[in-house]
Tab-separated table of C-alpha atoms in Angstrom:
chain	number	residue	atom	x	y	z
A	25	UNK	CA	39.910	-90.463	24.695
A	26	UNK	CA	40.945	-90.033	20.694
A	27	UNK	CA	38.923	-86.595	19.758
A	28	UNK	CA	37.653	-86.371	16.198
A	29	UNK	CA	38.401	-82.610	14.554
A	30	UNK	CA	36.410	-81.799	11.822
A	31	UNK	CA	37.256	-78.701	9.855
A	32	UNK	CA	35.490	-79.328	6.468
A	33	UNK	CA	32.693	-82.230	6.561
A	34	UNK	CA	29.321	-80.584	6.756
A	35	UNK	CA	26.477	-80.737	9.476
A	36	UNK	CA	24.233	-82.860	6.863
A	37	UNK	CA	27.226	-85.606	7.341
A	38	UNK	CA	27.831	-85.253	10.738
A	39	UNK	CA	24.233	-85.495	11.550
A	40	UNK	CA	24.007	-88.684	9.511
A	41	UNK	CA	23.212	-91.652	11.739
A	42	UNK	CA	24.341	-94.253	9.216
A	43	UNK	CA	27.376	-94.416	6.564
A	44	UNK	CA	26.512	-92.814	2.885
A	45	UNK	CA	24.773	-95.082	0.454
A	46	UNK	CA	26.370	-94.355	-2.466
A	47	UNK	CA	24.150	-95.784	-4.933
A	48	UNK	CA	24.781	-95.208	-9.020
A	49	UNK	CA	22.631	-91.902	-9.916
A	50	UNK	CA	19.451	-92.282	-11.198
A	51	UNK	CA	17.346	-90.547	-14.158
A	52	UNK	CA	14.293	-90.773	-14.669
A	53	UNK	CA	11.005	-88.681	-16.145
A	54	UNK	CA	8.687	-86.712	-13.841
A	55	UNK	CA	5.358	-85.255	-14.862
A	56	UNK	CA	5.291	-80.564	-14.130
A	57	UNK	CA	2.300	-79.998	-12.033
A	58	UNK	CA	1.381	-76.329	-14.256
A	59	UNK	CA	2.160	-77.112	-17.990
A	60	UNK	CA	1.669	-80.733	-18.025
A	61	UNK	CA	4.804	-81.265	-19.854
A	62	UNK	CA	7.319	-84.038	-19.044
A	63	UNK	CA	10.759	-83.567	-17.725
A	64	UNK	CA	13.676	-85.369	-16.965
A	65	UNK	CA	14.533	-85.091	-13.153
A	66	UNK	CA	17.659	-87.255	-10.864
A	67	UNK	CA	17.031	-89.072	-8.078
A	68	UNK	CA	20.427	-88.354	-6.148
A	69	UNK	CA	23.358	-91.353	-5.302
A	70	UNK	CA	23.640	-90.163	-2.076
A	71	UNK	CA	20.935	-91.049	0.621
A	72	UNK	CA	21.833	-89.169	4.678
A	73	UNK	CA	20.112	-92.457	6.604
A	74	UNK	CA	16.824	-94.669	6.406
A	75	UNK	CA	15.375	-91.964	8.181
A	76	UNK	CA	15.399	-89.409	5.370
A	77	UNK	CA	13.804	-89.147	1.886
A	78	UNK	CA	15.599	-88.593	-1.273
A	79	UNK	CA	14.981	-84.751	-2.612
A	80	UNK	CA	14.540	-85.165	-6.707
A	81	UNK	CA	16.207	-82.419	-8.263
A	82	UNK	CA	16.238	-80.369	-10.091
A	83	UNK	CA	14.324	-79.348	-6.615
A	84	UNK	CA	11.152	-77.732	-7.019
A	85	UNK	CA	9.688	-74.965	-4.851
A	86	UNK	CA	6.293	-74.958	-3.651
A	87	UNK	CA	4.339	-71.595	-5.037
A	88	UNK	CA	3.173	-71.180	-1.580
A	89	UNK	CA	7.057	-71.214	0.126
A	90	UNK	CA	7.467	-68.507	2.317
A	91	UNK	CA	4.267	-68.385	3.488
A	92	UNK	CA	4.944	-70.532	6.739
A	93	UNK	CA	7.530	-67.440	7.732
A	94	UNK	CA	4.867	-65.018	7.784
A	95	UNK	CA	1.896	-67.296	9.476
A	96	UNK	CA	4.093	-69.031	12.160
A	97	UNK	CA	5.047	-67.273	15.577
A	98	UNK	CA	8.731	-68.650	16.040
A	99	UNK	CA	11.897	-69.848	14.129
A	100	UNK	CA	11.595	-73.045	16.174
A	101	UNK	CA	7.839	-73.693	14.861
A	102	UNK	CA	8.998	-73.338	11.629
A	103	UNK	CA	11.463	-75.872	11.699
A	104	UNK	CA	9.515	-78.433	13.772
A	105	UNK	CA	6.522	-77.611	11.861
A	106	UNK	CA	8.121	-78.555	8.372
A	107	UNK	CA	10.586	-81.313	9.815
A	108	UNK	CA	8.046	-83.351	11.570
A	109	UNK	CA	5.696	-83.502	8.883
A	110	UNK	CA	8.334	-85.359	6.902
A	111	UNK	CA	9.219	-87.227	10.254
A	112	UNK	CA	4.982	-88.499	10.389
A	113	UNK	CA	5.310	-88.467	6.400
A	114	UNK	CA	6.740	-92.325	7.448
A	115	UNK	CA	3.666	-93.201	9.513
A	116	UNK	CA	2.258	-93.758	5.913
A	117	UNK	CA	5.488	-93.527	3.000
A	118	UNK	CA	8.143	-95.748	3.258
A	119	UNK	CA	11.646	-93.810	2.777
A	120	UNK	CA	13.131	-96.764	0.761
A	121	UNK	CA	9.993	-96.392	-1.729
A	122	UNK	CA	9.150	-92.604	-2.184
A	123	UNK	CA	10.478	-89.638	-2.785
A	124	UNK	CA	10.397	-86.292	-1.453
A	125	UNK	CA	9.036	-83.135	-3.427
A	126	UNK	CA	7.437	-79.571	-1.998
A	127	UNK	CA	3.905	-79.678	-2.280
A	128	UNK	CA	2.978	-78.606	-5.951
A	129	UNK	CA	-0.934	-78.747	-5.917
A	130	UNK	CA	-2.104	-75.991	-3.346
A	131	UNK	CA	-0.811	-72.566	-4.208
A	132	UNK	CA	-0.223	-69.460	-2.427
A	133	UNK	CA	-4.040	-68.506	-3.614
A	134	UNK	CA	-5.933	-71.595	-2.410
A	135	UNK	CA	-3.625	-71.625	0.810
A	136	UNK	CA	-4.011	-67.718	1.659
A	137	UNK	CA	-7.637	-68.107	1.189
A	138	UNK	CA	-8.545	-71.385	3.451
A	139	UNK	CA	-6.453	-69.438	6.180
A	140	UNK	CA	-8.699	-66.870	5.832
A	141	UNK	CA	-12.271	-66.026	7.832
A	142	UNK	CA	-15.326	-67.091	6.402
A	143	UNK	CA	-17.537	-63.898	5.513
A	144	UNK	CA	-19.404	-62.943	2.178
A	145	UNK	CA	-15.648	-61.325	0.673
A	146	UNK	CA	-14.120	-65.620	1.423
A	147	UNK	CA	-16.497	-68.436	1.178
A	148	UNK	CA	-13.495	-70.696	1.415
A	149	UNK	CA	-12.079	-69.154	4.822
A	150	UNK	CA	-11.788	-71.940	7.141
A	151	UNK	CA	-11.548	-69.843	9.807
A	152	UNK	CA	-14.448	-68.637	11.758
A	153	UNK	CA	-16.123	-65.573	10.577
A	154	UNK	CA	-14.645	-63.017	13.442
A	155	UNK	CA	-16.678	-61.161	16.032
A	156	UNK	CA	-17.110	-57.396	16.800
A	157	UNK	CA	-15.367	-57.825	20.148
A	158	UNK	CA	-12.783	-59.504	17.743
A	159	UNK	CA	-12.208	-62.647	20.441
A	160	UNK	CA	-13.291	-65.296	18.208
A	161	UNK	CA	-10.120	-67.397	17.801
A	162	UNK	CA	-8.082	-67.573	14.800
A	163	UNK	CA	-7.339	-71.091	14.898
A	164	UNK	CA	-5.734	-72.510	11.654
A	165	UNK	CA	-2.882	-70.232	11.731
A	166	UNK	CA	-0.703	-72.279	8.450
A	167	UNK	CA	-1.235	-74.912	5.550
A	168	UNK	CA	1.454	-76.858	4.759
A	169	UNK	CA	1.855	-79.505	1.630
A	170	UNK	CA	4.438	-82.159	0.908
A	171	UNK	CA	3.997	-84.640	-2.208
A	172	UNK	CA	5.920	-88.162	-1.883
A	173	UNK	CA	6.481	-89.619	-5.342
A	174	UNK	CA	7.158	-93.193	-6.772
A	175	UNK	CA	8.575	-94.923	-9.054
A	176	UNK	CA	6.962	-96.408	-11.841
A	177	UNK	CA	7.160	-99.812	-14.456
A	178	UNK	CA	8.231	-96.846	-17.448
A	179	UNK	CA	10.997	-95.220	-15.155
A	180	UNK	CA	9.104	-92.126	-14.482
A	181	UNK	CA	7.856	-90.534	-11.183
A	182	UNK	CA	4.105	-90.076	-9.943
A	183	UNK	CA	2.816	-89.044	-7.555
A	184	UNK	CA	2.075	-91.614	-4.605
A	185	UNK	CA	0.859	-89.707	-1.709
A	186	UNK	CA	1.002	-86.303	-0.058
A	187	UNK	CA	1.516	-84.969	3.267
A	188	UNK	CA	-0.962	-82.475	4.992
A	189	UNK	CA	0.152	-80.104	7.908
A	190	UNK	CA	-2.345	-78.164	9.788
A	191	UNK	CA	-0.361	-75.527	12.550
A	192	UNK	CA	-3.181	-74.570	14.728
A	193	UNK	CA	-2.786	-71.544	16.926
A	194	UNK	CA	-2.325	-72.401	21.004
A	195	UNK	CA	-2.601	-68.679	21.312
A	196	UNK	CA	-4.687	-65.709	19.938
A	197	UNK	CA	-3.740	-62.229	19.774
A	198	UNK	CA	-6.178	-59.319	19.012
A	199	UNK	CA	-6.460	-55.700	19.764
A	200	UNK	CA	-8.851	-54.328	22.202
A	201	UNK	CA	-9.123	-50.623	23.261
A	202	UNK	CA	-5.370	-49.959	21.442
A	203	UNK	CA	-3.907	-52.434	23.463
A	204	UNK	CA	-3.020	-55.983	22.027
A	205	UNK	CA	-4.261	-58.819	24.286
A	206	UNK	CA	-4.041	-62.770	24.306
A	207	UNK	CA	-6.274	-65.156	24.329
A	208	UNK	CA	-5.017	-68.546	25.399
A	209	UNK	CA	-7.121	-71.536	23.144
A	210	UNK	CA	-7.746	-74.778	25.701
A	211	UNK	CA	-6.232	-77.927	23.846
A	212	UNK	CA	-9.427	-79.417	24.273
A	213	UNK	CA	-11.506	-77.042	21.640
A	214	UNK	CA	-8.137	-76.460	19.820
A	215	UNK	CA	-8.124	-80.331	18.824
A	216	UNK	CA	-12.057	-80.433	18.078
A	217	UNK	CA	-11.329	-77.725	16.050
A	218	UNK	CA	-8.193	-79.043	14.289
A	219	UNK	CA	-9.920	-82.365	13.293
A	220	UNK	CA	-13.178	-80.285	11.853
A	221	UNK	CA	-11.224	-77.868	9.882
A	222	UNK	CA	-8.968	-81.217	9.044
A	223	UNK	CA	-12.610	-82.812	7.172
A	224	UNK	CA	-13.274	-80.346	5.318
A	225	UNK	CA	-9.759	-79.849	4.351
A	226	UNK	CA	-9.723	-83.425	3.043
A	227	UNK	CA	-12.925	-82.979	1.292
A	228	UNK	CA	-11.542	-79.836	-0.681
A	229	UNK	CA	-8.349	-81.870	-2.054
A	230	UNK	CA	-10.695	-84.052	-3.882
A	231	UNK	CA	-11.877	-81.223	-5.879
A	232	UNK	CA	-8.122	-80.639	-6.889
A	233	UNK	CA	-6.552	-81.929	-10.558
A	234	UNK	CA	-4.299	-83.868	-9.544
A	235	UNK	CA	-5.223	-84.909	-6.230
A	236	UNK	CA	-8.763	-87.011	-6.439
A	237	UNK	CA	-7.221	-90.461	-5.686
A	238	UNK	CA	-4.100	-89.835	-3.677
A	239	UNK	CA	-3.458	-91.519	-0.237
A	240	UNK	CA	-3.590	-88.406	1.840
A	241	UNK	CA	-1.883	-88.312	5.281
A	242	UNK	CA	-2.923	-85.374	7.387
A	243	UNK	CA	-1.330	-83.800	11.209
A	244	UNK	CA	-2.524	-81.573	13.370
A	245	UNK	CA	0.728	-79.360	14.718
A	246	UNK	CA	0.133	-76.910	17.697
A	247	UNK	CA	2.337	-73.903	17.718
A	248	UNK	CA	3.695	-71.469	20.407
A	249	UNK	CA	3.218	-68.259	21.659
A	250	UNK	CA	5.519	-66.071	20.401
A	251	UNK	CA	7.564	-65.557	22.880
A	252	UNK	CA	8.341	-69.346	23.510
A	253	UNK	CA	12.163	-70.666	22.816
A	254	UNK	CA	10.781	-73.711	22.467
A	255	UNK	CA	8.782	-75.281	19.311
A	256	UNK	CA	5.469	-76.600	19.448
A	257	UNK	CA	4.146	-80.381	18.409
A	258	UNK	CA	2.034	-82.295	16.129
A	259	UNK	CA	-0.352	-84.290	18.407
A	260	UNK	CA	-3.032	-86.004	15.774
A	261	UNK	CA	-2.971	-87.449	12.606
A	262	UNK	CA	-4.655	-89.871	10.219
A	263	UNK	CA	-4.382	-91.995	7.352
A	264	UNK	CA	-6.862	-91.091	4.257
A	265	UNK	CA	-6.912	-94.118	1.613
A	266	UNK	CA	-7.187	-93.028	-2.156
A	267	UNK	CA	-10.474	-93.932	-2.509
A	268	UNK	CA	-11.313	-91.475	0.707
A	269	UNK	CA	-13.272	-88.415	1.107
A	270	UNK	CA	-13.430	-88.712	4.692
A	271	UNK	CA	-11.386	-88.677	7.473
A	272	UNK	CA	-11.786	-92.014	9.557
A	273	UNK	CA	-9.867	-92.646	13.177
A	274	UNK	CA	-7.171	-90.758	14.287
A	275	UNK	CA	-3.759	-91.735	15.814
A	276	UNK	CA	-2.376	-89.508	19.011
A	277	UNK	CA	1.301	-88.831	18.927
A	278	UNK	CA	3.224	-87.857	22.019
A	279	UNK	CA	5.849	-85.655	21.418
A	280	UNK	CA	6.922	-82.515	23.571
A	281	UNK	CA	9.866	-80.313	23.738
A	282	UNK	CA	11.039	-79.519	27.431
A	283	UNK	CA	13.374	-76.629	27.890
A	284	UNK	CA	16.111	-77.458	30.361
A	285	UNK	CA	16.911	-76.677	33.375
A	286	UNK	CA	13.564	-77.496	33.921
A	287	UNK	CA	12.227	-78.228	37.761
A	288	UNK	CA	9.491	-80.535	35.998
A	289	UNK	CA	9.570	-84.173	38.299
A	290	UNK	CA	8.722	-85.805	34.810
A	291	UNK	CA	11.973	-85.300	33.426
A	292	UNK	CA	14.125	-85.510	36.755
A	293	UNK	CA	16.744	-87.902	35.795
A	294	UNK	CA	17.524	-85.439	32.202
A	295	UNK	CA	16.968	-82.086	33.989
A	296	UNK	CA	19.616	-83.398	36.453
A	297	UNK	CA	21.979	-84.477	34.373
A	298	UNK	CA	21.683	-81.159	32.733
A	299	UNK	CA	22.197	-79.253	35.803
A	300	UNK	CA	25.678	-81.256	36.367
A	301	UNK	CA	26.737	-80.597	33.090
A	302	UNK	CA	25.616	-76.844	33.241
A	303	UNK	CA	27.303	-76.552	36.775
A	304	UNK	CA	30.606	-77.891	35.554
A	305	UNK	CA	30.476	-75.415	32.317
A	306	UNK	CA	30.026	-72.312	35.119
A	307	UNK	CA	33.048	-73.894	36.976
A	308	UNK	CA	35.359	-72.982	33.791
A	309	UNK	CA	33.740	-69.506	33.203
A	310	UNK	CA	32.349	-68.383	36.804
A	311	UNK	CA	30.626	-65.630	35.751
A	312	UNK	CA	28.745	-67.149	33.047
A	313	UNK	CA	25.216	-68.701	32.950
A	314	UNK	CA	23.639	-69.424	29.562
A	315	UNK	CA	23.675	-72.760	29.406
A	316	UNK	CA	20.171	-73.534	27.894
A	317	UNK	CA	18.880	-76.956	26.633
A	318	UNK	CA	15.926	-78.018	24.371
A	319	UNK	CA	15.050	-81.681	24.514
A	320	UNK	CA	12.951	-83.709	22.702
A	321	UNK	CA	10.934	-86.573	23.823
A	322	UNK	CA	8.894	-88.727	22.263
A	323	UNK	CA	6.107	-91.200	24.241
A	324	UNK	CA	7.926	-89.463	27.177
A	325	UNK	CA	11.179	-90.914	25.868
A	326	UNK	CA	14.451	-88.211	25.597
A	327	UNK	CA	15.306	-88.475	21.836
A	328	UNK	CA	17.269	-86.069	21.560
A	329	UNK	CA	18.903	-82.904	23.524
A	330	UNK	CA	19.914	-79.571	21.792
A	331	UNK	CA	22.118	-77.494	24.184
A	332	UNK	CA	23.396	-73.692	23.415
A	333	UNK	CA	26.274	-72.295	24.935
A	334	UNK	CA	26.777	-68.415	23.996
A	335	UNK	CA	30.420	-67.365	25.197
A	336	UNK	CA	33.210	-64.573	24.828
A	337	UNK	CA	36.339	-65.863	23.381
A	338	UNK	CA	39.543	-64.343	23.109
A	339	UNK	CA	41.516	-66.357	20.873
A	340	UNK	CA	41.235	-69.271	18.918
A	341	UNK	CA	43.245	-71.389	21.216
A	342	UNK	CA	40.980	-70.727	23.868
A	343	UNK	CA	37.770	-71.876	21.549
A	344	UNK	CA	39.587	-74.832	20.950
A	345	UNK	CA	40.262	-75.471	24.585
A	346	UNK	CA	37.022	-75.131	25.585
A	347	UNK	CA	35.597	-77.151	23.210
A	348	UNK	CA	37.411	-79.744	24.176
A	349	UNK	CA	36.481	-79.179	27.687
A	350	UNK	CA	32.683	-79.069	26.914
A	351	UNK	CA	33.277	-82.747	24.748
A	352	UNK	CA	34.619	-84.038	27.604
A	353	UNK	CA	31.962	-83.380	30.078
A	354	UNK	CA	28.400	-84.678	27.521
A	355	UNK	CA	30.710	-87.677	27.634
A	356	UNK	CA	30.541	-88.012	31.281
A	357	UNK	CA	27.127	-86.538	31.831
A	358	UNK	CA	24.847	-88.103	28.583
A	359	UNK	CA	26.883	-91.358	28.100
A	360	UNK	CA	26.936	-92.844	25.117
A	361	UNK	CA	24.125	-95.379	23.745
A	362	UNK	CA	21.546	-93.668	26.272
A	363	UNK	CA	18.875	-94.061	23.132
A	364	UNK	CA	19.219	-90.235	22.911
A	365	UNK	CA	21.673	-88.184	20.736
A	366	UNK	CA	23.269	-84.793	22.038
A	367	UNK	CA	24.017	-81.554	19.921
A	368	UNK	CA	26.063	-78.700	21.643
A	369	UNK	CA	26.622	-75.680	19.894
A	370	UNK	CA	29.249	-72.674	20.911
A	371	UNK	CA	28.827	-69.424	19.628
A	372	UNK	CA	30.247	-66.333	20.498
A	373	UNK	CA	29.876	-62.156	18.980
A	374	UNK	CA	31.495	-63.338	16.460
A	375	UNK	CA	29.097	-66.601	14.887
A	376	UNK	CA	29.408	-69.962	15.439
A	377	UNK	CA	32.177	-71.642	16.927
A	378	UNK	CA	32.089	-74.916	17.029
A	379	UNK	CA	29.849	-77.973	16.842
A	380	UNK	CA	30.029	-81.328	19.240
A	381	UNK	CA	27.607	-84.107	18.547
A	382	UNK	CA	27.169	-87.499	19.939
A	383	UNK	CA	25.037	-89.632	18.044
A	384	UNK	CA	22.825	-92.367	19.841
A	385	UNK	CA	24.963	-95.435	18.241
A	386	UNK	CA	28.428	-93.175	18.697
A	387	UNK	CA	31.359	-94.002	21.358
A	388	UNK	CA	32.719	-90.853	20.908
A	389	UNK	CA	31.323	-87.557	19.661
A	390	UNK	CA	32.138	-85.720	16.646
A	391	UNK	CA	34.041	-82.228	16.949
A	392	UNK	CA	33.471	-79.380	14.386
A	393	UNK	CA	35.582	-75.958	14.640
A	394	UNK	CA	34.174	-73.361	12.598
A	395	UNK	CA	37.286	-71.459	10.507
């Protein structure tokens, strides 16, 4: 089987599903949030898939960037918290119409003080005002805002629609007696509370310049405990029209990551085929067991499985050989055109070592050796 050895294309290519669009670069004007002043901004050539939005650039930061760091438990939240918000962003944006942009309306003030507790000091805290015993839940744990722009008539960008995350906290931590305890939220009162704080939410973007007729689309994302190695999930959200103060049905969404090996019946046919392949990797190093898999599904559908393999090397050649080794064996164990894609990364002490993806629509996975 012909192996593909890439030493210089970058992940954002090798991720990419479909071929580069290069379309002739665009420029048009754009409208700064702060000073009111027009600007001339690009809308880039160069589009990853349908999946993904266009970034305008000169990219603008949100005021209230880094925030999600401190107010989220794990690395993986992060990610899944800010990537699946563009992912539901489509539930209500079309990629081939808008364009992406970091939230630009709620600032680190507003945001810091909504995550706050209600008392006399914050009238705005949307979180309940906390007890003496200090076990009333913290549940809105982070605010998140994206903006999706369009084009207009003139060749300038406005503002079509913006994005709403809400990470609510599956967990609580407080201190009781100098000792730090937990206090595990049921889904059931973690939802209720999600969609109340999720109103009045709504109802406060109204009173924003900027924002009083927008189409508003707005999730509910559970996080982990902090000790999890797996991310949490969005699991609600709903469409608010521009004319909309209120919050009207909401859609469920199914989506769950499963840490492999598992022993859960649900996923048997994945968590077996995981086994094999993590069997077969033990076969070449005998004393080693790391082999850990995160896999997404969606509607209880594998869409995609993220596997980590942390290994001593001794020499390039070895690396090399081993990565070839590993290729060979998600070949035989996830087969091509399973409807699920298939990331393995090797590391070692020393970084990253190499990268082997199979794409759902691929034959034949992609090979990159770190220099």
């Amino acid at each position: 089987m012909k192996k593909h050895v890439i030493m210089v294309l970058g992940l954002v290519l090798i991720l990419s599903a479909c071929a580069p669009n290069f379309n002739k670069e665009e420029k048009v004007k754009t409208e700064d949030v702060d000073s009111n002043t027009t600007e001339t901004a690009i809308i880039p050539n160069y589009k990853i898939s349908e999946d993904y939005y266009k970034v305008v650039v000169p990219f603008k930061a949100s005021e209230a960037r880094g925030l999600v760091v401190n107010n989220l438990n794990t690395r993986y939240d992060i990610a899944e918290f800010e990537t699946g918000l563009m992912r539901i962003a489509q539930n209500a944006y079309d990629p081939e119409q808008y364009f992406f942009q970091e939230g630009q309306y709620l600032n680190k003030d507003i945001i810091s003080s909504w995550l706050g507790r209600k008392s006399s000091k914050n009238a705005e805290g949307l979180n309940p005002a906390g007890k003496e015993n200090g076990k009333e839940p913290i549940y809105l744990a982070h605010i998140l805002e994206h903006d999706y722009l369009v084009k207009t008539d003139d060749n300038s960008l406005k503002l079509g629609g913006i994005s709403i995350g809400l990470a609510m906290n599956s967990v609580y931590s407080y201190e009781e007696k100098g000792a730090v305890k937990e206090l595990k939220i049921d889904r059931t009162k973690l939802e209720k509370e999600g969609k109340k704080i999720a109103a009045e939410v709504v109802k406060r973007i109204r009173g924003v310049e900027g924002l009083e007729q927008v189409p508003i689309i707005i999730s509910l994302f559970e996080q982990k405990e902090s000790s999890s190695v797996v991310p949490g999930n969005f699991f609600a959200y709903s469409k608010v029209a521009g004319n909309s103060k209120s919050i009207g049905d909401w859609e469920d969404i199914n989506e769950k990551y499963i840490l492999f090996p598992s022993s859960d019946t649900k996923y048997k046919s994945e968590a077996d085929a995981f086994s094999y392949f993590k069997q077969d990797i033990e076969k070449y190093f005998p004393n080693f067991n790391g082999v850990v898999g995160r896999a997404f599904y969606v509607n209880d559908k594998m869409q995609d499985l993220s596997i980590e393999i942390p290994i001593q090397f001794y020499g390039e050649a070895e690396a090399l050989g081993f990565t070839q080794f590993v290729a060979g064996k998600v070949m035989e164990h996830f087969p091509p055109n399973n409807n699920s894609s298939v990331q393995v990364s090797i590391t070692s002490v020393y970084g990253p070592e190499s990268l082997i993806v199979l794409d759902v629509d691929a034959e034949e996975p992609y090979i990159h050796i770190y220099e």
